């Protein structure tokens, strides 16, 4: 069909097509998190601030688990176990049959993720001066997959597919590192009896995998038991989500993938319910009465510096060096400016950073609030700066979307 005879969409549909495309693309989960974070800040600084705080921190009239005596604990220790379970499923699939299955292909994202955790931690320590802030070193070390991929979604196909895959794999390896950090560095005391019981339950789940149990419900039941046992060990209960995910079989005896079916079923619930609820419960910072010190103290500045400076410095430098010495080539069809833009986006640290921030200063609520300010500020700067760099420097043409926000098919 010639261009002159091509049908045109009604004016209003053409006007609102970009808005609709925003919410049906990869950007939707990230946009939702932005809305949730803004709503949490508004709620925490509104006439309903007391009700907002009581909703999450007010002691429950009744709870089946005494350790979880308020809604905030149920969200962070319970609901977030689903998020970590999905992360575990994604990691296992990528390692067995995805982008991390090939040793050569995973070389670059693994060293990039490692540098993207170590350099931000070093920047944080240098800026904060350590001391009473030392325990927060891991806060700027995490990348939020939903936020970062959401910003890429806003850019359409301007960013080459190789860079999208690079960002995704770096964020996945980053999540693995964050889980290890939580398990090793943010576990103050361990109850050995419960740890032994947890090991037995985990061993039984591994045995179920080896015996090729192809029914899902035994794994779900044992996952709940494992979560309860880990909750009582002193190790953060969400680690049980990752451990349980690693026992889910990739293939059933009938040839269908239990792991992929479960991941596809839970991923939308995690992205559009679990993480937004967590964000709303944790991102609200009551600014009234905090003073200007909340923005100028070493803690928020160190976290923001770790995310904005440390992430891009660590990731871009290691990619550049790896490419130049022949250790691992840079992503195909990507310019150095585009790699720089992706490195900046890795400084978006919302979900996991907020999570670690709460663990780092459990007895210092002021530090937790200041950490939130640093996380939100650093993540916002990284998102805006990364978007601008990629939008202005990319050499890849953006395909026009039709009135439904979809890419036109190629003949």
CSV table of N, CA, C and O in Angstrom, one decimal, residues 142-244:
chain,number,residue,atom,x,y,z
A,142,UNK,N,22.9,-2.1,44.4
A,142,UNK,CA,21.9,-2.8,43.7
A,142,UNK,C,21.3,-2.0,42.5
A,142,UNK,O,21.2,-0.8,42.6
A,143,UNK,N,20.8,-2.7,41.5
A,143,UNK,CA,20.1,-2.1,40.4
A,143,UNK,C,18.7,-2.6,40.3
A,143,UNK,O,18.5,-3.8,40.5
A,144,UNK,N,17.8,-1.7,40.1
A,144,UNK,CA,16.3,-2.1,40.0
A,144,UNK,C,16.0,-2.4,38.6
A,144,UNK,O,16.0,-1.6,37.7
A,145,UNK,N,15.7,-3.7,38.3
A,145,UNK,CA,15.4,-4.2,37.0
A,145,UNK,C,14.2,-3.5,36.4
A,145,UNK,O,14.3,-3.0,35.2
A,146,UNK,N,13.1,-3.4,37.1
A,146,UNK,CA,11.9,-2.8,36.6
A,146,UNK,C,12.1,-1.4,36.2
A,146,UNK,O,11.7,-0.9,35.1
A,147,UNK,N,12.7,-0.6,37.1
A,147,UNK,CA,12.9,0.8,36.8
A,147,UNK,C,13.8,1.0,35.6
A,147,UNK,O,13.5,1.8,34.7
A,148,UNK,N,15.0,0.3,35.6
A,148,UNK,CA,15.9,0.4,34.5
A,148,UNK,C,15.4,0.0,33.1
A,148,UNK,O,15.5,0.7,32.1
A,149,UNK,N,14.7,-1.1,33.1
A,149,UNK,CA,14.1,-1.6,31.9
A,149,UNK,C,12.9,-0.7,31.5
A,149,UNK,O,12.6,-0.5,30.3
A,150,UNK,N,12.3,-0.1,32.5
A,150,UNK,CA,11.2,0.9,32.2
A,150,UNK,C,11.7,2.1,31.4
A,150,UNK,O,11.1,2.6,30.5
A,151,UNK,N,12.9,2.6,31.8
A,151,UNK,CA,13.4,3.8,31.1
A,151,UNK,C,13.8,3.4,29.7
A,151,UNK,O,13.6,4.1,28.8
A,152,UNK,N,14.3,2.1,29.5
A,152,UNK,CA,14.6,1.7,28.2
A,152,UNK,C,13.3,1.6,27.3
A,152,UNK,O,13.3,1.8,26.1
A,153,UNK,N,12.3,1.1,28.0
A,153,UNK,CA,11.0,1.0,27.3
A,153,UNK,C,10.5,2.4,26.7
A,153,UNK,O,9.9,2.5,25.7
A,154,UNK,N,10.8,3.5,27.5
A,154,UNK,CA,10.5,4.8,27.0
A,154,UNK,C,11.2,5.2,25.8
A,154,UNK,O,10.8,6.1,25.0
A,155,UNK,N,12.4,4.6,25.5
A,155,UNK,CA,13.2,4.9,24.3
A,155,UNK,C,12.8,4.1,23.1
A,155,UNK,O,13.5,4.3,22.1
A,156,UNK,N,11.8,3.2,23.2
A,156,UNK,CA,11.5,2.5,22.0
A,156,UNK,C,12.6,1.5,21.6
A,156,UNK,O,13.3,0.9,22.4
A,157,UNK,N,12.9,1.5,20.3
A,157,UNK,CA,13.9,0.6,19.8
A,157,UNK,C,15.2,1.4,19.5
A,157,UNK,O,16.0,0.9,18.7
A,158,UNK,N,15.3,2.5,20.1
A,158,UNK,CA,16.6,3.3,19.8
A,158,UNK,C,17.8,2.6,20.4
A,158,UNK,O,18.9,2.8,19.8
A,159,UNK,N,17.6,1.8,21.4
A,159,UNK,CA,18.7,1.1,22.1
A,159,UNK,C,18.8,-0.3,21.5
A,159,UNK,O,17.8,-1.0,21.4
A,160,UNK,N,20.0,-0.7,21.0
A,160,UNK,CA,20.1,-2.0,20.4
A,160,UNK,C,19.8,-3.1,21.3
A,160,UNK,O,20.0,-3.0,22.5
A,161,UNK,N,19.3,-4.2,20.7
A,161,UNK,CA,18.9,-5.4,21.6
A,161,UNK,C,20.0,-5.9,22.4
A,161,UNK,O,19.8,-6.4,23.5
A,162,UNK,N,21.2,-5.9,21.9
A,162,UNK,CA,22.3,-6.4,22.7
A,162,UNK,C,22.5,-5.6,24.0
A,162,UNK,O,22.9,-6.2,25.0
A,163,UNK,N,22.3,-4.3,24.0
A,163,UNK,CA,22.4,-3.5,25.2
A,163,UNK,C,21.2,-3.8,26.2
A,163,UNK,O,21.4,-3.8,27.4
A,164,UNK,N,20.1,-4.0,25.7
A,164,UNK,CA,18.9,-4.4,26.5
A,164,UNK,C,19.3,-5.7,27.3
A,164,UNK,O,19.0,-5.9,28.5
A,165,UNK,N,19.8,-6.7,26.5
A,165,UNK,CA,20.2,-8.0,27.1
A,165,UNK,C,21.3,-7.8,28.1
A,165,UNK,O,21.3,-8.4,29.2
A,166,UNK,N,22.2,-6.9,27.8
A,166,UNK,CA,23.3,-6.6,28.7
A,166,UNK,C,22.8,-6.1,30.0
A,166,UNK,O,23.2,-6.5,31.1
A,167,UNK,N,21.9,-5.1,29.9
A,167,UNK,CA,21.4,-4.5,31.2
A,167,UNK,C,20.6,-5.5,32.0
A,167,UNK,O,20.7,-5.6,33.2
A,168,UNK,N,19.8,-6.3,31.3
A,168,UNK,CA,19.0,-7.3,32.0
A,168,UNK,C,19.9,-8.3,32.7
A,168,UNK,O,19.7,-8.7,33.9
A,169,UNK,N,20.9,-8.8,32.0
A,169,UNK,CA,21.8,-9.8,32.6
A,169,UNK,C,22.6,-9.2,33.8
A,169,UNK,O,22.9,-9.9,34.8
A,170,UNK,N,23.1,-8.0,33.6
A,170,UNK,CA,23.8,-7.3,34.7
A,170,UNK,C,22.9,-7.2,35.9
A,170,UNK,O,23.4,-7.5,37.1
A,171,UNK,N,21.7,-6.8,35.7
A,171,UNK,CA,20.8,-6.6,36.8
A,171,UNK,C,20.5,-8.0,37.5
A,171,UNK,O,20.3,-8.0,38.7
A,172,UNK,N,20.4,-9.0,36.7
A,172,UNK,CA,20.1,-10.4,37.3
A,172,UNK,C,21.3,-10.8,38.1
A,172,UNK,O,21.1,-11.3,39.3
A,173,UNK,N,22.5,-10.7,37.6
A,173,UNK,CA,23.7,-11.0,38.4
A,173,UNK,C,23.8,-10.1,39.6
A,173,UNK,O,24.2,-10.6,40.7
A,174,UNK,N,23.5,-8.9,39.4
A,174,UNK,CA,23.4,-7.9,40.5
A,174,UNK,C,22.5,-8.4,41.7
A,174,UNK,O,22.8,-8.3,42.8
A,175,UNK,N,21.4,-8.9,41.3
A,175,UNK,CA,20.4,-9.5,42.3
A,175,UNK,C,21.0,-10.6,43.0
A,175,UNK,O,20.8,-10.8,44.2
A,176,UNK,N,21.7,-11.5,42.3
A,176,UNK,CA,22.4,-12.6,42.9
A,176,UNK,C,23.4,-12.1,44.0
A,176,UNK,O,23.4,-12.6,45.1
A,177,UNK,N,24.2,-11.1,43.6
A,177,UNK,CA,25.1,-10.5,44.6
A,177,UNK,C,24.4,-9.9,45.8
A,177,UNK,O,24.9,-10.1,46.9
A,178,UNK,N,23.3,-9.2,45.5
A,178,UNK,CA,22.6,-8.6,46.6
A,178,UNK,C,22.0,-9.6,47.6
A,178,UNK,O,22.0,-9.4,48.8
A,179,UNK,N,21.5,-10.7,47.0
A,179,UNK,CA,21.0,-11.8,47.9
A,179,UNK,C,22.1,-12.3,48.8
A,179,UNK,O,21.9,-12.6,50.0
A,180,UNK,N,23.3,-12.6,48.2
A,180,UNK,CA,24.4,-13.1,49.0
A,180,UNK,C,24.8,-12.1,50.0
A,180,UNK,O,25.2,-12.4,51.2
A,181,UNK,N,24.8,-10.8,49.7
A,181,UNK,CA,25.2,-9.7,50.6
A,181,UNK,C,24.2,-9.7,51.8
A,181,UNK,O,24.6,-9.6,53.0
A,182,UNK,N,22.9,-9.8,51.5
A,182,UNK,CA,21.9,-9.9,52.6
A,182,UNK,C,22.1,-11.1,53.5
A,182,UNK,O,22.1,-10.9,54.7
A,183,UNK,N,22.4,-12.2,52.9
A,183,UNK,CA,22.5,-13.5,53.7
A,183,UNK,C,23.8,-13.4,54.5
A,183,UNK,O,23.8,-13.9,55.7
A,184,UNK,N,24.9,-12.9,54.0
A,184,UNK,CA,26.2,-12.9,54.7
A,184,UNK,C,26.4,-11.7,55.6
A,184,UNK,O,26.8,-11.9,56.8
A,185,UNK,N,26.1,-10.5,55.2
A,185,UNK,CA,26.4,-9.3,55.9
A,185,UNK,C,25.3,-8.7,56.8
A,185,UNK,O,25.6,-7.9,57.6
A,186,UNK,N,24.1,-9.1,56.5
A,186,UNK,CA,23.0,-8.5,57.3
A,186,UNK,C,22.2,-9.6,58.1
A,186,UNK,O,21.0,-9.5,58.2
A,187,UNK,N,22.9,-10.5,58.6
A,187,UNK,CA,22.4,-11.5,59.5
A,187,UNK,C,23.1,-11.4,60.8
A,187,UNK,O,24.2,-12.0,61.0
A,188,UNK,N,22.5,-10.7,61.8
A,188,UNK,CA,23.3,-10.4,63.1
A,188,UNK,C,23.5,-11.6,63.9
A,188,UNK,O,24.5,-11.9,64.5
A,189,UNK,N,22.4,-12.5,64.1
A,189,UNK,CA,22.5,-13.7,64.9
A,189,UNK,C,21.8,-14.8,64.2
A,189,UNK,O,20.9,-14.6,63.4
A,190,UNK,N,22.4,-16.0,64.4
A,190,UNK,CA,21.8,-17.2,63.7
A,190,UNK,C,21.4,-18.2,64.8
A,190,UNK,O,22.2,-18.6,65.7
A,191,UNK,N,20.2,-18.7,64.7
A,191,UNK,CA,19.7,-19.8,65.6
A,191,UNK,C,20.0,-21.1,64.9
A,191,UNK,O,19.3,-21.5,63.9
A,192,UNK,N,21.0,-21.9,65.5
A,192,UNK,CA,21.5,-23.1,64.8
A,192,UNK,C,20.4,-24.2,64.6
A,192,UNK,O,20.4,-24.9,63.6
A,193,UNK,N,19.6,-24.3,65.6
A,193,UNK,CA,18.5,-25.4,65.5
A,193,UNK,C,17.6,-25.1,64.3
A,193,UNK,O,17.3,-26.0,63.5
A,194,UNK,N,17.1,-23.9,64.2
A,194,UNK,CA,16.3,-23.5,63.1
A,194,UNK,C,17.0,-23.6,61.7
A,194,UNK,O,16.5,-23.9,60.7
A,195,UNK,N,18.3,-23.2,61.8
A,195,UNK,CA,19.1,-23.3,60.6
A,195,UNK,C,19.3,-24.8,60.1
A,195,UNK,O,19.2,-25.1,58.9
A,196,UNK,N,19.4,-25.7,61.1
A,196,UNK,CA,19.5,-27.1,60.7
A,196,UNK,C,18.2,-27.6,60.2
A,196,UNK,O,18.2,-28.4,59.2
A,197,UNK,N,17.1,-27.2,60.8
A,197,UNK,CA,15.8,-27.6,60.3
A,197,UNK,C,15.6,-27.1,58.8
A,197,UNK,O,15.0,-27.8,58.0
A,198,UNK,N,16.0,-25.8,58.6
A,198,UNK,CA,15.8,-25.2,57.3
A,198,UNK,C,16.7,-26.0,56.3
A,198,UNK,O,16.2,-26.2,55.1
A,199,UNK,N,17.9,-26.4,56.7
A,199,UNK,CA,18.7,-27.2,55.8
A,199,UNK,C,18.0,-28.6,55.4
A,199,UNK,O,18.1,-29.0,54.3
A,200,UNK,N,17.4,-29.2,56.4
A,200,UNK,CA,16.7,-30.4,56.2
A,200,UNK,C,15.5,-30.2,55.2
A,200,UNK,O,15.3,-31.0,54.2
A,201,UNK,N,14.7,-29.2,55.4
A,201,UNK,CA,13.6,-28.9,54.5
A,201,UNK,C,14.1,-28.6,53.1
A,201,UNK,O,13.6,-29.1,52.1
A,202,UNK,N,15.2,-27.8,53.0
A,202,UNK,CA,15.8,-27.5,51.7
A,202,UNK,C,16.3,-28.8,51.0
A,202,UNK,O,16.1,-29.0,49.8
A,203,UNK,N,16.9,-29.7,51.8
A,203,UNK,CA,17.4,-31.0,51.3
A,203,UNK,C,16.2,-31.8,50.7
A,203,UNK,O,16.4,-32.5,49.7
A,204,UNK,N,15.1,-31.8,51.4
A,204,UNK,CA,13.9,-32.6,51.0
A,204,UNK,C,13.4,-32.0,49.6
A,204,UNK,O,13.0,-32.8,48.8
A,205,UNK,N,13.5,-30.7,49.5
A,205,UNK,CA,13.0,-30.1,48.2
A,205,UNK,C,14.0,-30.5,47.1
A,205,UNK,O,13.5,-30.7,46.0
A,206,UNK,N,15.3,-30.5,47.4
A,206,UNK,CA,16.2,-30.9,46.4
A,206,UNK,C,16.0,-32.4,46.0
A,206,UNK,O,16.1,-32.8,44.8
A,207,UNK,N,15.7,-33.2,47.0
A,207,UNK,CA,15.4,-34.6,46.7
A,207,UNK,C,14.1,-34.8,45.8
A,207,UNK,O,14.1,-35.6,45.0
A,208,UNK,N,13.1,-33.9,46.1
A,208,UNK,CA,11.9,-33.9,45.2
A,208,UNK,C,12.3,-33.6,43.8
A,208,UNK,O,11.8,-34.2,42.9
A,209,UNK,N,13.2,-32.7,43.6
A,209,UNK,CA,13.7,-32.4,42.3
A,209,UNK,C,14.4,-33.5,41.6
A,209,UNK,O,14.1,-33.9,40.5
A,210,UNK,N,15.3,-34.2,42.4
A,210,UNK,CA,16.0,-35.3,41.9
A,210,UNK,C,15.1,-36.5,41.5
A,210,UNK,O,15.4,-37.3,40.6
A,211,UNK,N,14.0,-36.7,42.3
A,211,UNK,CA,13.1,-37.8,42.1
A,211,UNK,C,12.1,-37.4,41.0
A,211,UNK,O,11.2,-38.2,40.7
A,212,UNK,N,12.2,-36.2,40.4
A,212,UNK,CA,11.4,-35.8,39.3
A,212,UNK,C,9.9,-35.7,39.7
A,212,UNK,O,9.0,-36.1,38.9
A,213,UNK,N,9.7,-35.1,40.9
A,213,UNK,CA,8.3,-34.9,41.3
A,213,UNK,C,7.7,-33.8,40.3
A,213,UNK,O,8.2,-32.7,40.3
A,214,UNK,N,6.7,-34.2,39.6
A,214,UNK,CA,6.2,-33.3,38.6
A,214,UNK,C,5.0,-32.5,38.9
A,214,UNK,O,4.4,-31.8,38.1
A,215,UNK,N,4.5,-32.6,40.2
A,215,UNK,CA,3.4,-31.8,40.7
A,215,UNK,C,3.8,-30.6,41.4
A,215,UNK,O,4.7,-30.7,42.2
A,216,UNK,N,3.1,-29.5,41.2
A,216,UNK,CA,3.6,-28.2,41.7
A,216,UNK,C,3.3,-28.0,43.2
A,216,UNK,O,4.1,-27.5,43.9
A,217,UNK,N,2.1,-28.5,43.7
A,217,UNK,CA,1.7,-28.2,45.0
A,217,UNK,C,2.7,-28.6,46.1
A,217,UNK,O,2.8,-27.9,47.1
A,218,UNK,N,3.4,-29.8,46.0
A,218,UNK,CA,4.3,-30.1,47.0
A,218,UNK,C,5.5,-29.1,47.2
A,218,UNK,O,5.9,-28.8,48.3
A,219,UNK,N,5.9,-28.6,46.1
A,219,UNK,CA,6.9,-27.5,46.1
A,219,UNK,C,6.4,-26.3,46.8
A,219,UNK,O,7.2,-25.6,47.6
A,220,UNK,N,5.2,-25.9,46.5
A,220,UNK,CA,4.6,-24.7,47.1
A,220,UNK,C,4.5,-24.9,48.6
A,220,UNK,O,4.8,-24.0,49.4
A,221,UNK,N,4.0,-26.0,49.0
A,221,UNK,CA,3.8,-26.3,50.4
A,221,UNK,C,5.2,-26.3,51.2
A,221,UNK,O,5.3,-25.7,52.2
A,222,UNK,N,6.2,-27.0,50.6
A,222,UNK,CA,7.5,-27.0,51.2
A,222,UNK,C,8.2,-25.7,51.2
A,222,UNK,O,8.9,-25.4,52.1
A,223,UNK,N,7.9,-24.9,50.2
A,223,UNK,CA,8.4,-23.5,50.1
A,223,UNK,C,7.9,-22.7,51.3
A,223,UNK,O,8.7,-21.9,51.9
A,224,UNK,N,6.6,-22.8,51.6
A,224,UNK,CA,6.0,-22.1,52.8
A,224,UNK,C,6.7,-22.6,54.1
A,224,UNK,O,7.0,-21.8,55.0
A,225,UNK,N,6.9,-23.9,54.2
A,225,UNK,CA,7.6,-24.5,55.4
A,225,UNK,C,9.0,-23.9,55.5
A,225,UNK,O,9.5,-23.5,56.6
A,226,UNK,N,9.7,-23.9,54.4
A,226,UNK,CA,11.1,-23.4,54.3
A,226,UNK,C,11.1,-21.9,54.8
A,226,UNK,O,12.0,-21.5,55.5
A,227,UNK,N,10.2,-21.1,54.2
A,227,UNK,CA,10.1,-19.7,54.6
A,227,UNK,C,9.9,-19.5,56.1
A,227,UNK,O,10.6,-18.7,56.7
A,228,UNK,N,9.0,-20.3,56.7
A,228,UNK,CA,8.8,-20.2,58.2
A,228,UNK,C,10.1,-20.6,58.9
A,228,UNK,O,10.4,-19.9,59.9
A,229,UNK,N,10.7,-21.6,58.5
A,229,UNK,CA,11.9,-22.1,59.2
A,229,UNK,C,13.0,-21.0,59.1
A,229,UNK,O,13.7,-20.7,60.1
A,230,UNK,N,13.3,-20.5,57.9
A,230,UNK,CA,14.3,-19.5,57.7
A,230,UNK,C,14.0,-18.2,58.5
A,230,UNK,O,14.8,-17.5,59.0
A,231,UNK,N,12.7,-17.9,58.6
A,231,UNK,CA,12.2,-16.7,59.3
A,231,UNK,C,12.7,-16.8,60.8
A,231,UNK,O,13.1,-15.8,61.4
A,232,UNK,N,12.8,-18.0,61.3
A,232,UNK,CA,13.2,-18.2,62.7
A,232,UNK,C,14.7,-18.4,62.9
A,232,UNK,O,15.1,-18.6,64.0
A,233,UNK,N,15.4,-18.5,61.8
A,233,UNK,CA,16.9,-18.7,61.9
A,233,UNK,C,17.6,-17.4,62.3
A,233,UNK,O,18.7,-17.5,62.9
A,234,UNK,N,17.1,-16.3,61.9
A,234,UNK,CA,17.8,-15.0,62.1
A,234,UNK,C,18.3,-14.5,60.7
A,234,UNK,O,18.5,-13.3,60.5
A,235,UNK,N,18.4,-15.4,59.7
A,235,UNK,CA,18.7,-15.0,58.3
A,235,UNK,C,17.4,-14.4,57.8
A,235,UNK,O,16.3,-14.9,58.2
A,236,UNK,N,17.5,-13.4,57.0
A,236,UNK,CA,16.3,-12.8,56.5
A,236,UNK,C,15.4,-13.8,55.7
A,236,UNK,O,15.9,-14.5,54.9
A,237,UNK,N,14.1,-13.8,56.0
A,237,UNK,CA,13.2,-14.8,55.5
A,237,UNK,C,13.1,-14.8,54.0
A,237,UNK,O,12.8,-15.9,53.4
A,238,UNK,N,13.3,-13.7,53.4
A,238,UNK,CA,13.2,-13.6,51.9
A,238,UNK,C,14.2,-14.5,51.2
A,238,UNK,O,14.0,-14.9,50.1
A,239,UNK,N,15.4,-14.8,51.9
A,239,UNK,CA,16.4,-15.7,51.3
A,239,UNK,C,15.7,-17.1,51.0
A,239,UNK,O,16.1,-17.8,50.0
A,240,UNK,N,14.7,-17.5,51.8
A,240,UNK,CA,14.0,-18.7,51.5
A,240,UNK,C,13.4,-18.7,50.2
A,240,UNK,O,13.3,-19.8,49.5
A,241,UNK,N,12.9,-17.6,49.7
A,241,UNK,CA,12.3,-17.5,48.4
A,241,UNK,C,13.3,-17.9,47.3
A,241,UNK,O,13.0,-18.6,46.4
A,242,UNK,N,14.6,-17.4,47.4
A,242,UNK,CA,15.6,-17.8,46.4
A,242,UNK,C,15.9,-19.3,46.5
A,242,UNK,O,16.0,-20.0,45.5
A,243,UNK,N,16.1,-19.8,47.7
A,243,UNK,CA,16.5,-21.2,47.9
A,243,UNK,C,15.4,-22.1,47.3
A,243,UNK,O,15.6,-23.1,46.6
A,244,UNK,N,14.1,-21.7,47.6
A,244,UNK,CA,13.0,-22.6,47.1
A,244,UNK,C,12.9,-22.6,45.6
A,244,UNK,O,12.7,-23.6,45.0
